[in-house]
Coordinates of N, CA, C and O in Angstrom, one line a residue:
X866 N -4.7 182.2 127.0 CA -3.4 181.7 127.0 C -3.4 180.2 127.2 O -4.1 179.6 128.1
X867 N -2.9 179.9 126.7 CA -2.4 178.0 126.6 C -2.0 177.7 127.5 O -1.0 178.3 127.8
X868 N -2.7 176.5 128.7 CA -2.0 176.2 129.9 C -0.6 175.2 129.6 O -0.9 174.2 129.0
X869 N 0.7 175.3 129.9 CA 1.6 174.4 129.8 C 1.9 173.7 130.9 O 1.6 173.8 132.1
X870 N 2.7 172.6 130.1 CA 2.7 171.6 130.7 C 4.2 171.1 130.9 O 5.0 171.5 130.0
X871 N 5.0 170.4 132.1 CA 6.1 170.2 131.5 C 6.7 168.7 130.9 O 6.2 167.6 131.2
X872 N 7.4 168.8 130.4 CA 7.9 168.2 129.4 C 7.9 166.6 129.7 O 8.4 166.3 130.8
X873 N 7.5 165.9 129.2 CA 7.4 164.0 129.4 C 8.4 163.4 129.3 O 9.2 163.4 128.3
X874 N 8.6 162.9 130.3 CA 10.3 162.0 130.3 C 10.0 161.1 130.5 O 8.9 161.0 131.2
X875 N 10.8 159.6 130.2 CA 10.5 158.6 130.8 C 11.0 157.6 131.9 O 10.7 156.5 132.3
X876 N 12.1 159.0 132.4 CA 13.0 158.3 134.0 C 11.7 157.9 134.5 O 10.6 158.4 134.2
X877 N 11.8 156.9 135.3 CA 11.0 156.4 136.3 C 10.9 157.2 137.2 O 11.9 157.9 137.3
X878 N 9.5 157.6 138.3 CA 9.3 158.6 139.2 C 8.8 157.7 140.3 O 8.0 156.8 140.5
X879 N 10.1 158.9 141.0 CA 10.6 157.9 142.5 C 9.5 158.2 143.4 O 9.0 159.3 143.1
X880 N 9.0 157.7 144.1 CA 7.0 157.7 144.9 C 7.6 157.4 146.5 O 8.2 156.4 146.9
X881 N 7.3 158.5 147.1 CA 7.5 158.3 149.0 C 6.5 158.6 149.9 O 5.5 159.0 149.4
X882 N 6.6 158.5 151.0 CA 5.5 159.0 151.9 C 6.6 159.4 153.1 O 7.6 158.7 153.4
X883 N 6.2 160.6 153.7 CA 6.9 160.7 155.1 C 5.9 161.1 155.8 O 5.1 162.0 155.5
X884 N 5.8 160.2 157.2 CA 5.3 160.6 158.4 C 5.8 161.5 158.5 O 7.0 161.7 158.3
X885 N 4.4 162.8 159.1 CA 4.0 163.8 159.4 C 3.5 164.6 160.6 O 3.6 165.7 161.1
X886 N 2.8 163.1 161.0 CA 2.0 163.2 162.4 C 1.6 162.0 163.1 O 1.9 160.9 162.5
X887 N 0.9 161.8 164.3 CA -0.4 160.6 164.3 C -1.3 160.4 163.1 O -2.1 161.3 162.7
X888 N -1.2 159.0 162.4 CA -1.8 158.7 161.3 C -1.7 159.7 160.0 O -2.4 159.4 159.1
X889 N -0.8 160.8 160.0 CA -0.4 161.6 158.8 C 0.8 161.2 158.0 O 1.9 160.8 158.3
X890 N 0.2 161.5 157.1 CA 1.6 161.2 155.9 C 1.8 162.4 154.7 O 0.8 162.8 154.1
X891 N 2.8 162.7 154.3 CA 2.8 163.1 152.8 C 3.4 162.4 151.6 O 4.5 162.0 151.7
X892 N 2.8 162.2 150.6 CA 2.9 161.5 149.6 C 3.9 162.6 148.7 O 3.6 163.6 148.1
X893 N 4.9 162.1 148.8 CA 5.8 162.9 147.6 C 6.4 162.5 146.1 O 6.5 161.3 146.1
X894 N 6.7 162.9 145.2 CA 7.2 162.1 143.9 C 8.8 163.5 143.8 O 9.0 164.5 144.4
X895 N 9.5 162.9 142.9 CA 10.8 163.4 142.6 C 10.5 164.6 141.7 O 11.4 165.4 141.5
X896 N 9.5 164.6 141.1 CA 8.7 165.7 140.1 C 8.3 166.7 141.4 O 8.2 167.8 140.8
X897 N 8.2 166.9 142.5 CA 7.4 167.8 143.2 C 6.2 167.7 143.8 O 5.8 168.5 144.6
X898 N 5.6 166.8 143.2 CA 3.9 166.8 143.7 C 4.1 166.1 145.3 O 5.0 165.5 146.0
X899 N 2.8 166.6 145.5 CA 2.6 166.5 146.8 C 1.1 165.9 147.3 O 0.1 166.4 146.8
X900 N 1.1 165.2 148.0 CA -0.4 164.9 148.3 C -0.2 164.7 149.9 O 0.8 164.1 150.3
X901 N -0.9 165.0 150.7 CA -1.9 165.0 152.2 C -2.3 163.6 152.2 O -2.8 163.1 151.2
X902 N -2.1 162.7 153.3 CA -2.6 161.5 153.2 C -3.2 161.0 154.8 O -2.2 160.6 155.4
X903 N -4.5 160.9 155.7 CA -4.4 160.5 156.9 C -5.8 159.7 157.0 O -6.6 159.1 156.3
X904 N -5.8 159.9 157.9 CA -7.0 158.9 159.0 C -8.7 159.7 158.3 O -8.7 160.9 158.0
X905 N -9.9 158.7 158.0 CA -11.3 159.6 157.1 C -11.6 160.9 158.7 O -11.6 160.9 159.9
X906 N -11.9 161.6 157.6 CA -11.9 162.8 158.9 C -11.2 164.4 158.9 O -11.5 165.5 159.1
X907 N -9.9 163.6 158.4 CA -8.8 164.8 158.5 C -8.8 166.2 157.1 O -8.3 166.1 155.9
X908 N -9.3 167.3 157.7 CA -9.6 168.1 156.4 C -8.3 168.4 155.9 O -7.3 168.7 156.6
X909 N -8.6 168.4 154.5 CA -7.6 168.7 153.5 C -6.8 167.3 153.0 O -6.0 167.3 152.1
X910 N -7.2 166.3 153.7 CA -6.2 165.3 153.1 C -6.9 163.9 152.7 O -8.0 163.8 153.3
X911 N -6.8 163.1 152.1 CA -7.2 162.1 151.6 C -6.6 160.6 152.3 O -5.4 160.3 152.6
X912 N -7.8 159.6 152.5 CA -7.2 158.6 152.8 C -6.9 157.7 152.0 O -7.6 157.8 150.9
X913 N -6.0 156.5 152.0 CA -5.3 156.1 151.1 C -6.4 155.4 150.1 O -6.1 155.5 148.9
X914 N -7.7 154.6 150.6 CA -8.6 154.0 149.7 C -9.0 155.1 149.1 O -9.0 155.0 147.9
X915 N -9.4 156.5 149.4 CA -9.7 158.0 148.6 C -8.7 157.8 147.6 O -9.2 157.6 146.5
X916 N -7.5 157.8 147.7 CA -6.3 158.1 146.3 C -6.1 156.9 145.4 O -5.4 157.1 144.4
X917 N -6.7 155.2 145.7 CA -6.8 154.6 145.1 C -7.8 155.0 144.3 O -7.6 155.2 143.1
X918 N -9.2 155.1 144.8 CA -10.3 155.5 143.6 C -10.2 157.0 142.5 O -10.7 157.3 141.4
X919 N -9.2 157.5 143.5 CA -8.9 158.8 142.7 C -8.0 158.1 141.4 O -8.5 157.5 140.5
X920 N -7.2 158.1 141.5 CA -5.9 157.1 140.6 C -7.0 156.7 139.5 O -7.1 157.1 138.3
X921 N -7.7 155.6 140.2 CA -8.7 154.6 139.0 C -9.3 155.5 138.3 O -9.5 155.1 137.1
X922 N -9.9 157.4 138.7 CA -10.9 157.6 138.2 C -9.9 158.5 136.9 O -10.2 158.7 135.8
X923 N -8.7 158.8 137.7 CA -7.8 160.0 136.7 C -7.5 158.7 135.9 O -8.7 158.6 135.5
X924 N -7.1 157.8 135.5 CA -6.7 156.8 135.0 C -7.6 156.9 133.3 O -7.1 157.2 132.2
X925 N -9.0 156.4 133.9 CA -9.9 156.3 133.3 C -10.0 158.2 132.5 O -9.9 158.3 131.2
X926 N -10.1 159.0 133.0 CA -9.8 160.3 132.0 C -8.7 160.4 131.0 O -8.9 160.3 129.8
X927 N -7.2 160.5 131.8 CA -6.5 160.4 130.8 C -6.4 159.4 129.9 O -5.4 159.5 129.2
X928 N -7.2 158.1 129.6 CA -7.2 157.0 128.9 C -8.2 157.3 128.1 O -8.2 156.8 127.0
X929 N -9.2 158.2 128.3 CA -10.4 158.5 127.6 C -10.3 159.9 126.7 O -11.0 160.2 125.8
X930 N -9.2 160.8 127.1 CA -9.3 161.8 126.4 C -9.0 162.3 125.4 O -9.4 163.3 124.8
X931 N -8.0 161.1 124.8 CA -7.7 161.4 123.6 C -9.1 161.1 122.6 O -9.7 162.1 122.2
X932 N -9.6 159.8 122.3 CA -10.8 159.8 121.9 C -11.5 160.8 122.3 O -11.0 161.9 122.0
X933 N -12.2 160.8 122.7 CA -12.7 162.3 123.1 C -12.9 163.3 122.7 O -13.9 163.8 122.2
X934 N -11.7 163.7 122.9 CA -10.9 165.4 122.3 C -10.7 165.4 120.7 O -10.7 166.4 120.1
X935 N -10.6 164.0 119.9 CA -10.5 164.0 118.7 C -12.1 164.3 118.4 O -12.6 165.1 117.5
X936 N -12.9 163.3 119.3 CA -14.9 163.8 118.6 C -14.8 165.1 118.7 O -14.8 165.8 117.7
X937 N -14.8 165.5 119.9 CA -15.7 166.9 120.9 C -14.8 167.7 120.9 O -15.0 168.5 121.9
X938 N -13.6 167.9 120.3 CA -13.0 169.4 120.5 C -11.9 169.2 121.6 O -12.2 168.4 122.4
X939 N -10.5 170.1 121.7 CA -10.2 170.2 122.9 C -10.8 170.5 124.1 O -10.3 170.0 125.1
X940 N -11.8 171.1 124.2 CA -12.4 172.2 125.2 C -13.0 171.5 125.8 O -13.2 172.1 126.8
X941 N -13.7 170.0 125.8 CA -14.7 169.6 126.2 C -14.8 169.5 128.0 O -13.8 169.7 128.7
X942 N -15.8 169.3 128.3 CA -15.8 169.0 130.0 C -16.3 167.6 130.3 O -17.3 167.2 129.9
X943 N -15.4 167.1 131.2 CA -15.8 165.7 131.6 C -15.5 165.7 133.2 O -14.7 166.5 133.7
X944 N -16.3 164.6 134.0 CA -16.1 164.7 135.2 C -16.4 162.7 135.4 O -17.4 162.0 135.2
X945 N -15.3 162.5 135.8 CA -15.3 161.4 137.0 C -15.5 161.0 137.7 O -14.6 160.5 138.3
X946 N -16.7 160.9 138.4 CA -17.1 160.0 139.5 C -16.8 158.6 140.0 O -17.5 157.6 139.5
X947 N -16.0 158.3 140.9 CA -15.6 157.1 141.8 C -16.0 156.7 142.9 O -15.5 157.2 143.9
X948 N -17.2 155.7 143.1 CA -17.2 155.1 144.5 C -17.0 154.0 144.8 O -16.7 153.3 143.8
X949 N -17.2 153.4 145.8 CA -17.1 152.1 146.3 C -17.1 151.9 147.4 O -16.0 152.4 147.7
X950 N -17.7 151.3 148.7 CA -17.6 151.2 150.3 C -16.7 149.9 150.3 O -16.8 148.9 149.7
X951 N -15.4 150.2 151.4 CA -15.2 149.4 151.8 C -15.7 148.0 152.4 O -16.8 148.1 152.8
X952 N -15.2 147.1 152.5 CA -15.7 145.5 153.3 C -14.5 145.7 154.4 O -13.4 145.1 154.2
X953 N -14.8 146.3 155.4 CA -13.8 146.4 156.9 C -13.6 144.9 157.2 O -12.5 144.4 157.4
X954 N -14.6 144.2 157.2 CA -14.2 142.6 157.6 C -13.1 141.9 156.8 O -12.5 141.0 157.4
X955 N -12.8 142.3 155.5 CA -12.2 142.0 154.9 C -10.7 143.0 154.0 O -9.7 142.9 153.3
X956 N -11.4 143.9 154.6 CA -10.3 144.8 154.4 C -9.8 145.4 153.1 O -8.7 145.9 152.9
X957 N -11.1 145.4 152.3 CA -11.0 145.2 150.3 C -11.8 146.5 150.0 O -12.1 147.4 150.9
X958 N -11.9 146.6 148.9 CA -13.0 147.4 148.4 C -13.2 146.1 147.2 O -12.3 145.6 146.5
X959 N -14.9 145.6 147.1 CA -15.1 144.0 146.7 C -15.2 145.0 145.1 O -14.7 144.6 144.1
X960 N -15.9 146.2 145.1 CA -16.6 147.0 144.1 C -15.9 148.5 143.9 O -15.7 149.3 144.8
X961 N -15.8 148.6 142.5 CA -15.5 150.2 142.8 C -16.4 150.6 141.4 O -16.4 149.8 140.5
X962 N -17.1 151.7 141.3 CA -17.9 152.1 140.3 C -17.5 153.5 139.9 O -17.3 154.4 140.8
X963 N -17.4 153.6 138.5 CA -17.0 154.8 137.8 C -18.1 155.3 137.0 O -18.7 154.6 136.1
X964 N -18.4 156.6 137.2 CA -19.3 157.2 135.9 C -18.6 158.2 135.4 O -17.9 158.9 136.1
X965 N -18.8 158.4 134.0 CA -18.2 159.4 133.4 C -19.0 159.9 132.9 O -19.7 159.3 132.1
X966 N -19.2 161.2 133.1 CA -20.3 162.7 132.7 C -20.1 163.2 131.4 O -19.2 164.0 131.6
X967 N -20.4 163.2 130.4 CA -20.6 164.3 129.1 C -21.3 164.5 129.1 O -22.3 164.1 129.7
X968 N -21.1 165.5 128.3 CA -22.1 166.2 127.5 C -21.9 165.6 125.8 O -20.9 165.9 125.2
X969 N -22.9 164.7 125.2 CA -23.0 164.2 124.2 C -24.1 164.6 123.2 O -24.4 164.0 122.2
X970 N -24.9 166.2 124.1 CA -26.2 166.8 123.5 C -26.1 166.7 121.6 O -27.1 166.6 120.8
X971 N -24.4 166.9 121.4 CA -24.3 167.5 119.8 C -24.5 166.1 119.1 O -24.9 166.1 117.9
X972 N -24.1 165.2 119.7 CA -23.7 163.5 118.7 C -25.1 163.1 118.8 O -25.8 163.0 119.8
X973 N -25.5 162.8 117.1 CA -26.8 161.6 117.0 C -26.5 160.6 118.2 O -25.6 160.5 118.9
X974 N -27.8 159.9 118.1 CA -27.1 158.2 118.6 C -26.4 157.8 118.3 O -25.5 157.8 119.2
X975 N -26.2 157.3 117.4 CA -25.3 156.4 116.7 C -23.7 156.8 116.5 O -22.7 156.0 116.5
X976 N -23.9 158.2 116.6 CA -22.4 159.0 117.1 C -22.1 158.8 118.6 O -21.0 158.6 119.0
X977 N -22.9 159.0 119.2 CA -22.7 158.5 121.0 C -22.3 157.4 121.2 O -21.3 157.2 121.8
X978 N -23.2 156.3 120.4 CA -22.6 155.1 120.6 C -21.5 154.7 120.3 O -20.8 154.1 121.2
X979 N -20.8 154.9 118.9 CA -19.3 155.1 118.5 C -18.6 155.4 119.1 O -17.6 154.8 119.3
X980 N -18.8 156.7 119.8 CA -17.7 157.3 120.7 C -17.5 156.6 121.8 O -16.4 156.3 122.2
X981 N -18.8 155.9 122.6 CA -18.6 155.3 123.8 C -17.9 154.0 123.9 O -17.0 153.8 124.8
X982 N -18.3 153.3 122.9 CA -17.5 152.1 122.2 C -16.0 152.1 122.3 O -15.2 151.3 122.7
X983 N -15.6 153.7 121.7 CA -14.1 153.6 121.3 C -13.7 153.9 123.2 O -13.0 153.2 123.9
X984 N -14.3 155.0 123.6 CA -14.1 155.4 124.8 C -13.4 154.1 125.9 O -12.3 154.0 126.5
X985 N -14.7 153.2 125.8 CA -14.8 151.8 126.6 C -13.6 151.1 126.0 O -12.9 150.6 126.8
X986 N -13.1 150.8 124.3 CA -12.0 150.0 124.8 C -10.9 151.1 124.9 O -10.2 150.6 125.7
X987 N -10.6 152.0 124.7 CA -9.2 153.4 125.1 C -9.1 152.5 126.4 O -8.1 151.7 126.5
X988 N -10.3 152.7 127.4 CA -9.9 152.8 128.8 C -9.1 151.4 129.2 O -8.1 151.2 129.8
X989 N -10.3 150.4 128.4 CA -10.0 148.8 129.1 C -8.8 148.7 128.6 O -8.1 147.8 129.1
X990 N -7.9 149.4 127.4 CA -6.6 149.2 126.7 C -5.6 150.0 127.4 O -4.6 149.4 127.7
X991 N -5.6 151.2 127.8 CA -4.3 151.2 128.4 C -4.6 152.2 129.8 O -4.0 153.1 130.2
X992 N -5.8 151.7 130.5 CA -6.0 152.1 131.8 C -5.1 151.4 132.6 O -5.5 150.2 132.8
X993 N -3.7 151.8 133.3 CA -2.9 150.7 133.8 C -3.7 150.7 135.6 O -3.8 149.7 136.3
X994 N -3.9 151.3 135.7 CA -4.8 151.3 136.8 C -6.2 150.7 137.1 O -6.6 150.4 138.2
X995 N -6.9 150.7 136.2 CA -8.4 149.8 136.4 C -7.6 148.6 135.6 O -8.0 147.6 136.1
X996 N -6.7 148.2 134.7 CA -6.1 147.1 134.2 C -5.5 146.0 135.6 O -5.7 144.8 135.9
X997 N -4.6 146.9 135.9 CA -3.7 146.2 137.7 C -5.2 145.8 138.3 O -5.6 144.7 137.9
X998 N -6.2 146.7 139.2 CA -7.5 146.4 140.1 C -8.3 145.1 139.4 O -8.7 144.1 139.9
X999 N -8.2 145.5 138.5 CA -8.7 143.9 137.9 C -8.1 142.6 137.6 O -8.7 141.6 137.7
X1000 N -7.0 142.7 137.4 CA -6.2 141.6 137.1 C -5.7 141.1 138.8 O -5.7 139.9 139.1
X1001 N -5.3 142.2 139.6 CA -4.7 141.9 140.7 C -3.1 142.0 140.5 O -2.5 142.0 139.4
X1002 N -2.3 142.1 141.7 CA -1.0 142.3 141.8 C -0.4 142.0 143.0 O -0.8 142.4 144.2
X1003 N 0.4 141.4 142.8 CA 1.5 140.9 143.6 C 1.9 142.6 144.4 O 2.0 143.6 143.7
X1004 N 2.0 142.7 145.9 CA 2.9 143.4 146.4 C 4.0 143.0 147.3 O 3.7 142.1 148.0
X1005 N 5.2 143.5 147.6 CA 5.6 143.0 148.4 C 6.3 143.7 149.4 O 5.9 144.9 149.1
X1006 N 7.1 143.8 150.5 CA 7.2 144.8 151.4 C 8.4 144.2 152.2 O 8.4 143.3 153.1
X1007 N 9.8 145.2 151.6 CA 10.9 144.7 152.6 C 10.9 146.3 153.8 O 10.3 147.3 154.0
X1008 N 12.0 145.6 154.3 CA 12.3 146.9 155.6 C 13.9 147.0 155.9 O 14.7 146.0 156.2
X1009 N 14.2 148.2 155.7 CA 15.5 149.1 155.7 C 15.7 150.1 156.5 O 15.7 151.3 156.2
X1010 N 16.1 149.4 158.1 CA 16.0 149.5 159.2 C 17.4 150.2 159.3 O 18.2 150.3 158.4
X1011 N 17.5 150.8 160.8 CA 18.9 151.3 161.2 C 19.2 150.5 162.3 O 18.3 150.8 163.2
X1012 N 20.0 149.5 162.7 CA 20.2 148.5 163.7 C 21.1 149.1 164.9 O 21.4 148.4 165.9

């Protein structure tokens, strides 16, 4: 059976977090999702540099899949790997490193290399997330207090 999906809209999706606990949070969207967010340590939830690298690595799939899925089939299996150690002194991550796993056993070389090529610009073209980490972004941060 066909896994479904629901339907792509383009309203903007509203992004919150509500304190939960000491150093807990839940990450909510207007869609439903839900994500666990706290202090490294806390089982079942992720800390916020974990969901940045996560972000970068889903980024980099969904940017890659179409290529992909057009070589190797719908079916194919890929896995993302993201790391990078923080710099605490500075409070950054200076490096973040992605590998992306195929299986490329069926493609000559020369077919590998094609695919990887297209793969590599897909991602650097509309990864809006390794696009932002690279370029850098402005954030800013008001507060909407009760007096």
């Amino acid at each position: 059976m066909a896994e479904q999906t629901a339907p792509v809209t383009n309203a903007p999706t509203e992004l919150w977090v509500e304190r939960t606990g000491t150093r807990a949070y839940t990450g909510r969207s207007n869609r439903g999702a839900e994500v666990l967010i706290a202090s490294q340590g806390v089982p079942g939830a992720f800390t916020p540099g974990e969901l940045l690298k996560i972000a970068l690595a889903a980024c980099t799939g969904l940017s890659s899949d179409l290529p992909l899925s057009r070589r190797l089939g719908d079916e194919f299996d890929a896995t993302i790997r993201v790391s990078g150690d923080a710099d605490r002194e500075n409070e950054l991550y200076p490096q973040l490193d992605e590998v992306l796993e195929l299986d490329l056993s069926e493609l000559d070389e020369a077919a590998r290399e094609r695919l990887l090529v297209t793969v590599q610009r897909a991602v650097d073209k509309v990864c809006t997330v390794g696009r932002t980490l690279k370029a850098g972004t402005k954030v800013t941060l008001t507060f909407d207090i009760d007096a």
